[in-house]
Amino acid sequence: MAFQNTKERYASFGVATSIAPEIIDTFWQIIDENLRGVFPLENILLFKLIRNDKRKLSIEYHDKKNETLIVFDYDYPYDPFLPKYVYAVDNAGIETILLNHELH
């Protein structure tokens, strides 16, 4: 299972220049506090950033293999210029948050 043996964590250049640091930290918090040890995690995790009913940021975790969708609501203002999708990748304990075009 991925995201179990964290050695280092990074945010790609695209993530660091398009997402506020506190939101980047939120992805790691979601993984550490809500996903790891609860769900079997793949090496690539998919998150979608959406605007909720209160015009704030919600982050959806998508796991198509296990047909799981979890929505996490936050008090951060939603910015329409945020990337739509963000990926977290675990490469033997080196974990990185990437944008779609950086993944492929």
PDB file of N, CA, C and O in Angstrom, residues 41-90:
ATOM      1  N   LEU A  41      -4.541   2.567  -0.218  1.00  0.00           N
ATOM      2  CA  LEU A  41      -4.209   3.666  -1.125  1.00  0.00           C
ATOM      3  C   LEU A  41      -3.298   3.202  -2.250  1.00  0.00           C
ATOM      4  O   LEU A  41      -2.350   2.444  -2.025  1.00  0.00           O
ATOM      5  N   GLU A  42      -3.601   3.681  -3.442  1.00  0.00           N
ATOM      6  CA  GLU A  42      -2.774   3.409  -4.622  1.00  0.00           C
ATOM      7  C   GLU A  42      -1.602   4.390  -4.638  1.00  0.00           C
ATOM      8  O   GLU A  42      -1.561   5.344  -3.849  1.00  0.00           O
ATOM      9  N   ASN A  43      -0.673   4.204  -5.563  1.00  0.00           N
ATOM     10  CA  ASN A  43       0.489   5.100  -5.670  1.00  0.00           C
ATOM     11  C   ASN A  43       0.126   6.480  -6.198  1.00  0.00           C
ATOM     12  O   ASN A  43       0.889   7.417  -6.016  1.00  0.00           O
ATOM     13  N   ILE A  44      -1.007   6.592  -6.883  1.00  0.00           N
ATOM     14  CA  ILE A  44      -1.457   7.884  -7.393  1.00  0.00           C
ATOM     15  C   ILE A  44      -2.860   8.143  -6.855  1.00  0.00           C
ATOM     16  O   ILE A  44      -3.771   7.345  -7.073  1.00  0.00           O
ATOM     17  N   LEU A  45      -3.000   9.264  -6.145  1.00  0.00           N
ATOM     18  CA  LEU A  45      -4.301   9.661  -5.606  1.00  0.00           C
ATOM     19  C   LEU A  45      -4.818  10.857  -6.395  1.00  0.00           C
ATOM     20  O   LEU A  45      -4.047  11.741  -6.769  1.00  0.00           O
ATOM     21  N   LEU A  46      -6.115  10.897  -6.615  1.00  0.00           N
ATOM     22  CA  LEU A  46      -6.747  11.968  -7.379  1.00  0.00           C
ATOM     23  C   LEU A  46      -7.624  12.812  -6.470  1.00  0.00           C
ATOM     24  O   LEU A  46      -8.455  12.289  -5.722  1.00  0.00           O
ATOM     25  N   PHE A  47      -7.435  14.128  -6.554  1.00  0.00           N
ATOM     26  CA  PHE A  47      -8.257  15.083  -5.830  1.00  0.00           C
ATOM     27  C   PHE A  47      -8.834  16.088  -6.825  1.00  0.00           C
ATOM     28  O   PHE A  47      -8.165  16.479  -7.774  1.00  0.00           O
ATOM     29  N   LYS A  48     -10.062  16.491  -6.592  1.00  0.00           N
ATOM     30  CA  LYS A  48     -10.710  17.511  -7.415  1.00  0.00           C
ATOM     31  C   LYS A  48     -11.048  18.686  -6.521  1.00  0.00           C
ATOM     32  O   LYS A  48     -11.601  18.508  -5.432  1.00  0.00           O
ATOM     33  N   LEU A  49     -10.728  19.895  -6.969  1.00  0.00           N
ATOM     34  CA  LEU A  49     -11.019  21.107  -6.213  1.00  0.00           C
ATOM     35  C   LEU A  49     -12.294  21.721  -6.762  1.00  0.00           C
ATOM     36  O   LEU A  49     -12.381  21.996  -7.966  1.00  0.00           O
ATOM     37  N   ILE A  50     -13.274  21.914  -5.878  1.00  0.00           N
ATOM     38  CA  ILE A  50     -14.575  22.423  -6.315  1.00  0.00           C
ATOM     39  C   ILE A  50     -15.057  23.533  -5.378  1.00  0.00           C
ATOM     40  O   ILE A  50     -14.557  23.677  -4.266  1.00  0.00           O
ATOM     41  N   ARG A  51     -16.032  24.267  -5.845  1.00  0.00           N
ATOM     42  CA  ARG A  51     -16.682  25.284  -5.020  1.00  0.00           C
ATOM     43  C   ARG A  51     -17.910  24.662  -4.375  1.00  0.00           C
ATOM     44  O   ARG A  51     -18.750  24.068  -5.043  1.00  0.00           O
ATOM     45  N   ASN A  52     -18.015  24.812  -3.063  1.00  0.00           N
ATOM     46  CA  ASN A  52     -19.178  24.261  -2.373  1.00  0.00           C
ATOM     47  C   ASN A  52     -20.312  25.279  -2.314  1.00  0.00           C
ATOM     48  O   ASN A  52     -20.188  26.390  -2.838  1.00  0.00           O
ATOM     49  N   ASP A  53     -21.415  24.916  -1.679  1.00  0.00           N
ATOM     50  CA  ASP A  53     -22.598  25.776  -1.621  1.00  0.00           C
ATOM     51  C   ASP A  53     -22.353  27.088  -0.882  1.00  0.00           C
ATOM     52  O   ASP A  53     -23.092  28.050  -1.066  1.00  0.00           O
ATOM     53  N   LYS A  54     -21.336  27.127  -0.035  1.00  0.00           N
ATOM     54  CA  LYS A  54     -21.016  28.346   0.718  1.00  0.00           C
ATOM     55  C   LYS A  54     -19.953  29.185   0.015  1.00  0.00           C
ATOM     56  O   LYS A  54     -19.380  30.091   0.595  1.00  0.00           O
ATOM     57  N   ARG A  55     -19.681  28.836  -1.252  1.00  0.00           N
ATOM     58  CA  ARG A  55     -18.674  29.520  -2.068  1.00  0.00           C
ATOM     59  C   ARG A  55     -17.271  29.402  -1.483  1.00  0.00           C
ATOM     60  O   ARG A  55     -16.423  30.265  -1.657  1.00  0.00           O
ATOM     61  N   LYS A  56     -17.056  28.310  -0.786  1.00  0.00           N
ATOM     62  CA  LYS A  56     -15.755  27.996  -0.211  1.00  0.00           C
ATOM     63  C   LYS A  56     -15.182  26.792  -0.943  1.00  0.00           C
ATOM     64  O   LYS A  56     -15.842  26.164  -1.768  1.00  0.00           O
ATOM     65  N   LEU A  57     -13.953  26.434  -0.598  1.00  0.00           N
ATOM     66  CA  LEU A  57     -13.273  25.328  -1.254  1.00  0.00           C
ATOM     67  C   LEU A  57     -13.675  23.992  -0.650  1.00  0.00           C
ATOM     68  O   LEU A  57     -13.703  23.830   0.571  1.00  0.00           O
ATOM     69  N   SER A  58     -13.981  23.039  -1.499  1.00  0.00           N
ATOM     70  CA  SER A  58     -14.129  21.641  -1.115  1.00  0.00           C
ATOM     71  C   SER A  58     -13.134  20.841  -1.943  1.00  0.00           C
ATOM     72  O   SER A  58     -12.861  21.167  -3.100  1.00  0.00           O
ATOM     73  N   ILE A  59     -12.589  19.809  -1.319  1.00  0.00           N
ATOM     74  CA  ILE A  59     -11.645  18.927  -2.001  1.00  0.00           C
ATOM     75  C   ILE A  59     -12.254  17.537  -2.026  1.00  0.00           C
ATOM     76  O   ILE A  59     -12.592  16.988  -0.978  1.00  0.00           O
ATOM     77  N   GLU A  60     -12.440  17.010  -3.227  1.00  0.00           N
ATOM     78  CA  GLU A  60     -12.990  15.667  -3.395  1.00  0.00           C
ATOM     79  C   GLU A  60     -11.843  14.680  -3.586  1.00  0.00           C
ATOM     80  O   GLU A  60     -10.963  14.899  -4.415  1.00  0.00           O
ATOM     81  N   TYR A  61     -11.884  13.606  -2.845  1.00  0.00           N
ATOM     82  CA  TYR A  61     -10.959  12.487  -3.051  1.00  0.00           C
ATOM     83  C   TYR A  61     -11.691  11.445  -3.881  1.00  0.00           C
ATOM     84  O   TYR A  61     -12.781  11.013  -3.524  1.00  0.00           O
ATOM     85  N   HIS A  62     -11.092  11.064  -5.013  1.00  0.00           N
ATOM     86  CA  HIS A  62     -11.694  10.079  -5.923  1.00  0.00           C
ATOM     87  C   HIS A  62     -10.851   8.819  -5.957  1.00  0.00           C
ATOM     88  O   HIS A  62      -9.657   8.880  -6.212  1.00  0.00           O
ATOM     89  N   ASP A  63     -11.488   7.686  -5.714  1.00  0.00           N
ATOM     90  CA  ASP A  63     -10.845   6.384  -5.868  1.00  0.00           C
ATOM     91  C   ASP A  63     -11.778   5.531  -6.724  1.00  0.00           C
ATOM     92  O   ASP A  63     -12.706   4.912  -6.213  1.00  0.00           O
ATOM     93  N   LYS A  64     -11.545   5.557  -8.025  1.00  0.00           N
ATOM     94  CA  LYS A  64     -12.433   4.839  -8.947  1.00  0.00           C
ATOM     95  C   LYS A  64     -12.340   3.331  -8.767  1.00  0.00           C
ATOM     96  O   LYS A  64     -13.331   2.632  -8.914  1.00  0.00           O
ATOM     97  N   LYS A  65     -11.155   2.823  -8.437  1.00  0.00           N
ATOM     98  CA  LYS A  65     -10.971   1.381  -8.272  1.00  0.00           C
ATOM     99  C   LYS A  65     -11.884   0.834  -7.174  1.00  0.00           C
ATOM    100  O   LYS A  65     -12.505  -0.206  -7.329  1.00  0.00           O
ATOM    101  N   ASN A  66     -11.965   1.538  -6.060  1.00  0.00           N
ATOM    102  CA  ASN A  66     -12.791   1.090  -4.933  1.00  0.00           C
ATOM    103  C   ASN A  66     -14.134   1.816  -4.867  1.00  0.00           C
ATOM    104  O   ASN A  66     -14.852   1.697  -3.870  1.00  0.00           O
ATOM    105  N   GLU A  67     -14.439   2.580  -5.921  1.00  0.00           N
ATOM    106  CA  GLU A  67     -15.697   3.322  -6.015  1.00  0.00           C
ATOM    107  C   GLU A  67     -15.943   4.165  -4.760  1.00  0.00           C
ATOM    108  O   GLU A  67     -17.008   4.107  -4.136  1.00  0.00           O
ATOM    109  N   THR A  68     -14.926   4.970  -4.406  1.00  0.00           N
ATOM    110  CA  THR A  68     -15.004   5.816  -3.223  1.00  0.00           C
ATOM    111  C   THR A  68     -14.889   7.273  -3.632  1.00  0.00           C
ATOM    112  O   THR A  68     -14.019   7.645  -4.413  1.00  0.00           O
ATOM    113  N   LEU A  69     -15.764   8.097  -3.075  1.00  0.00           N
ATOM    114  CA  LEU A  69     -15.709   9.547  -3.255  1.00  0.00           C
ATOM    115  C   LEU A  69     -15.964  10.167  -1.891  1.00  0.00           C
ATOM    116  O   LEU A  69     -16.986   9.891  -1.258  1.00  0.00           O
ATOM    117  N   ILE A  70     -15.017  10.985  -1.430  1.00  0.00           N
ATOM    118  CA  ILE A  70     -15.161  11.670  -0.150  1.00  0.00           C
ATOM    119  C   ILE A  70     -14.957  13.153  -0.404  1.00  0.00           C
ATOM    120  O   ILE A  70     -14.001  13.556  -1.072  1.00  0.00           O
ATOM    121  N   VAL A  71     -15.830  13.983   0.158  1.00  0.00           N
ATOM    122  CA  VAL A  71     -15.723  15.429   0.010  1.00  0.00           C
ATOM    123  C   VAL A  71     -15.325  16.037   1.346  1.00  0.00           C
ATOM    124  O   VAL A  71     -15.961  15.774   2.374  1.00  0.00           O
ATOM    125  N   PHE A  72     -14.280  16.848   1.309  1.00  0.00           N
ATOM    126  CA  PHE A  72     -13.805  17.561   2.486  1.00  0.00           C
ATOM    127  C   PHE A  72     -14.070  19.046   2.273  1.00  0.00           C
ATOM    128  O   PHE A  72     -13.590  19.624   1.295  1.00  0.00           O
ATOM    129  N   ASP A  73     -14.832  19.656   3.165  1.00  0.00           N
ATOM    130  CA  ASP A  73     -15.181  21.075   3.058  1.00  0.00           C
ATOM    131  C   ASP A  73     -14.230  21.912   3.913  1.00  0.00           C
ATOM    132  O   ASP A  73     -13.917  21.537   5.047  1.00  0.00           O
ATOM    133  N   TYR A  74     -13.833  23.063   3.363  1.00  0.00           N
ATOM    134  CA  TYR A  74     -12.908  23.959   4.058  1.00  0.00           C
ATOM    135  C   TYR A  74     -13.433  25.383   4.027  1.00  0.00           C
ATOM    136  O   TYR A  74     -14.314  25.715   3.237  1.00  0.00           O
ATOM    137  N   ASP A  75     -12.857  26.197   4.880  1.00  0.00           N
ATOM    138  CA  ASP A  75     -13.261  27.593   4.971  1.00  0.00           C
ATOM    139  C   ASP A  75     -12.422  28.495   4.071  1.00  0.00           C
ATOM    140  O   ASP A  75     -12.544  29.702   4.105  1.00  0.00           O
ATOM    141  N   TYR A  76     -11.553  27.908   3.257  1.00  0.00           N
ATOM    142  CA  TYR A  76     -10.767  28.701   2.317  1.00  0.00           C
ATOM    143  C   TYR A  76     -11.694  29.249   1.234  1.00  0.00           C
ATOM    144  O   TYR A  76     -12.561  28.519   0.745  1.00  0.00           O
ATOM    145  N   PRO A  77     -11.518  30.505   0.847  1.00  0.00           N
ATOM    146  CA  PRO A  77     -12.338  31.006  -0.258  1.00  0.00           C
ATOM    147  C   PRO A  77     -12.024  30.243  -1.543  1.00  0.00           C
ATOM    148  O   PRO A  77     -10.873  29.896  -1.800  1.00  0.00           O
ATOM    149  N   TYR A  78     -13.053  29.936  -2.303  1.00  0.00           N
ATOM    150  CA  TYR A  78     -12.841  29.252  -3.572  1.00  0.00           C
ATOM    151  C   TYR A  78     -12.302  30.247  -4.586  1.00  0.00           C
ATOM    152  O   TYR A  78     -12.815  31.350  -4.744  1.00  0.00           O
ATOM    153  N   ASP A  79     -11.274  29.860  -5.289  1.00  0.00           N
ATOM    154  CA  ASP A  79     -10.671  30.681  -6.337  1.00  0.00           C
ATOM    155  C   ASP A  79     -10.865  29.946  -7.661  1.00  0.00           C
ATOM    156  O   ASP A  79     -10.378  28.822  -7.832  1.00  0.00           O
ATOM    157  N   PRO A  80     -11.565  30.550  -8.614  1.00  0.00           N
ATOM    158  CA  PRO A  80     -11.808  29.855  -9.888  1.00  0.00           C
ATOM    159  C   PRO A  80     -10.528  29.594 -10.683  1.00  0.00           C
ATOM    160  O   PRO A  80     -10.554  28.838 -11.645  1.00  0.00           O
ATOM    161  N   PHE A  81      -9.418  30.201 -10.285  1.00  0.00           N
ATOM    162  CA  PHE A  81      -8.160  29.969 -10.982  1.00  0.00           C
ATOM    163  C   PHE A  81      -7.357  28.813 -10.389  1.00  0.00           C
ATOM    164  O   PHE A  81      -6.282  28.488 -10.886  1.00  0.00           O
ATOM    165  N   LEU A  82      -7.882  28.188  -9.346  1.00  0.00           N
ATOM    166  CA  LEU A  82      -7.233  26.992  -8.826  1.00  0.00           C
ATOM    167  C   LEU A  82      -7.288  25.891  -9.880  1.00  0.00           C
ATOM    168  O   LEU A  82      -8.230  25.834 -10.667  1.00  0.00           O
ATOM    169  N   PRO A  83      -6.306  25.010  -9.889  1.00  0.00           N
ATOM    170  CA  PRO A  83      -6.394  23.871 -10.819  1.00  0.00           C
ATOM    171  C   PRO A  83      -7.599  23.016 -10.459  1.00  0.00           C
ATOM    172  O   PRO A  83      -8.020  22.957  -9.306  1.00  0.00           O
ATOM    173  N   LYS A  84      -8.168  22.367 -11.453  1.00  0.00           N
ATOM    174  CA  LYS A  84      -9.349  21.537 -11.222  1.00  0.00           C
ATOM    175  C   LYS A  84      -8.976  20.213 -10.558  1.00  0.00           C
ATOM    176  O   LYS A  84      -9.689  19.723  -9.695  1.00  0.00           O
ATOM    177  N   TYR A  85      -7.849  19.633 -10.971  1.00  0.00           N
ATOM    178  CA  TYR A  85      -7.409  18.345 -10.437  1.00  0.00           C
ATOM    179  C   TYR A  85      -5.998  18.460  -9.883  1.00  0.00           C
ATOM    180  O   TYR A  85      -5.154  19.168 -10.447  1.00  0.00           O
ATOM    181  N   VAL A  86      -5.763  17.726  -8.808  1.00  0.00           N
ATOM    182  CA  VAL A  86      -4.439  17.634  -8.198  1.00  0.00           C
ATOM    183  C   VAL A  86      -4.194  16.158  -7.886  1.00  0.00           C
ATOM    184  O   VAL A  86      -5.110  15.444  -7.464  1.00  0.00           O
ATOM    185  N   TYR A  87      -2.977  15.718  -8.108  1.00  0.00           N
ATOM    186  CA  TYR A  87      -2.602  14.336  -7.853  1.00  0.00           C
ATOM    187  C   TYR A  87      -1.545  14.283  -6.759  1.00  0.00           C
ATOM    188  O   TYR A  87      -0.677  15.156  -6.689  1.00  0.00           O
ATOM    189  N   ALA A  88      -1.606  13.259  -5.935  1.00  0.00           N
ATOM    190  CA  ALA A  88      -0.542  12.962  -4.991  1.00  0.00           C
ATOM    191  C   ALA A  88       0.063  11.638  -5.427  1.00  0.00           C
ATOM    192  O   ALA A  88      -0.654  10.664  -5.663  1.00  0.00           O
ATOM    193  N   VAL A  89       1.383  11.611  -5.551  1.00  0.00           N
ATOM    194  CA  VAL A  89       2.080  10.434  -6.048  1.00  0.00           C
ATOM    195  C   VAL A  89       3.083   9.961  -4.995  1.00  0.00           C
ATOM    196  O   VAL A  89       3.830  10.761  -4.433  1.00  0.00           O
ATOM    197  N   ASP A  90       3.083   8.662  -4.744  1.00  0.00           N
ATOM    198  CA  ASP A  90       4.060   8.051  -3.843  1.00  0.00           C
ATOM    199  C   ASP A  90       5.006   7.199  -4.674  1.00  0.00           C
ATOM    200  O   ASP A  90       4.595   6.226  -5.292  1.00  0.00           O
TER     201      ASP A  90
END
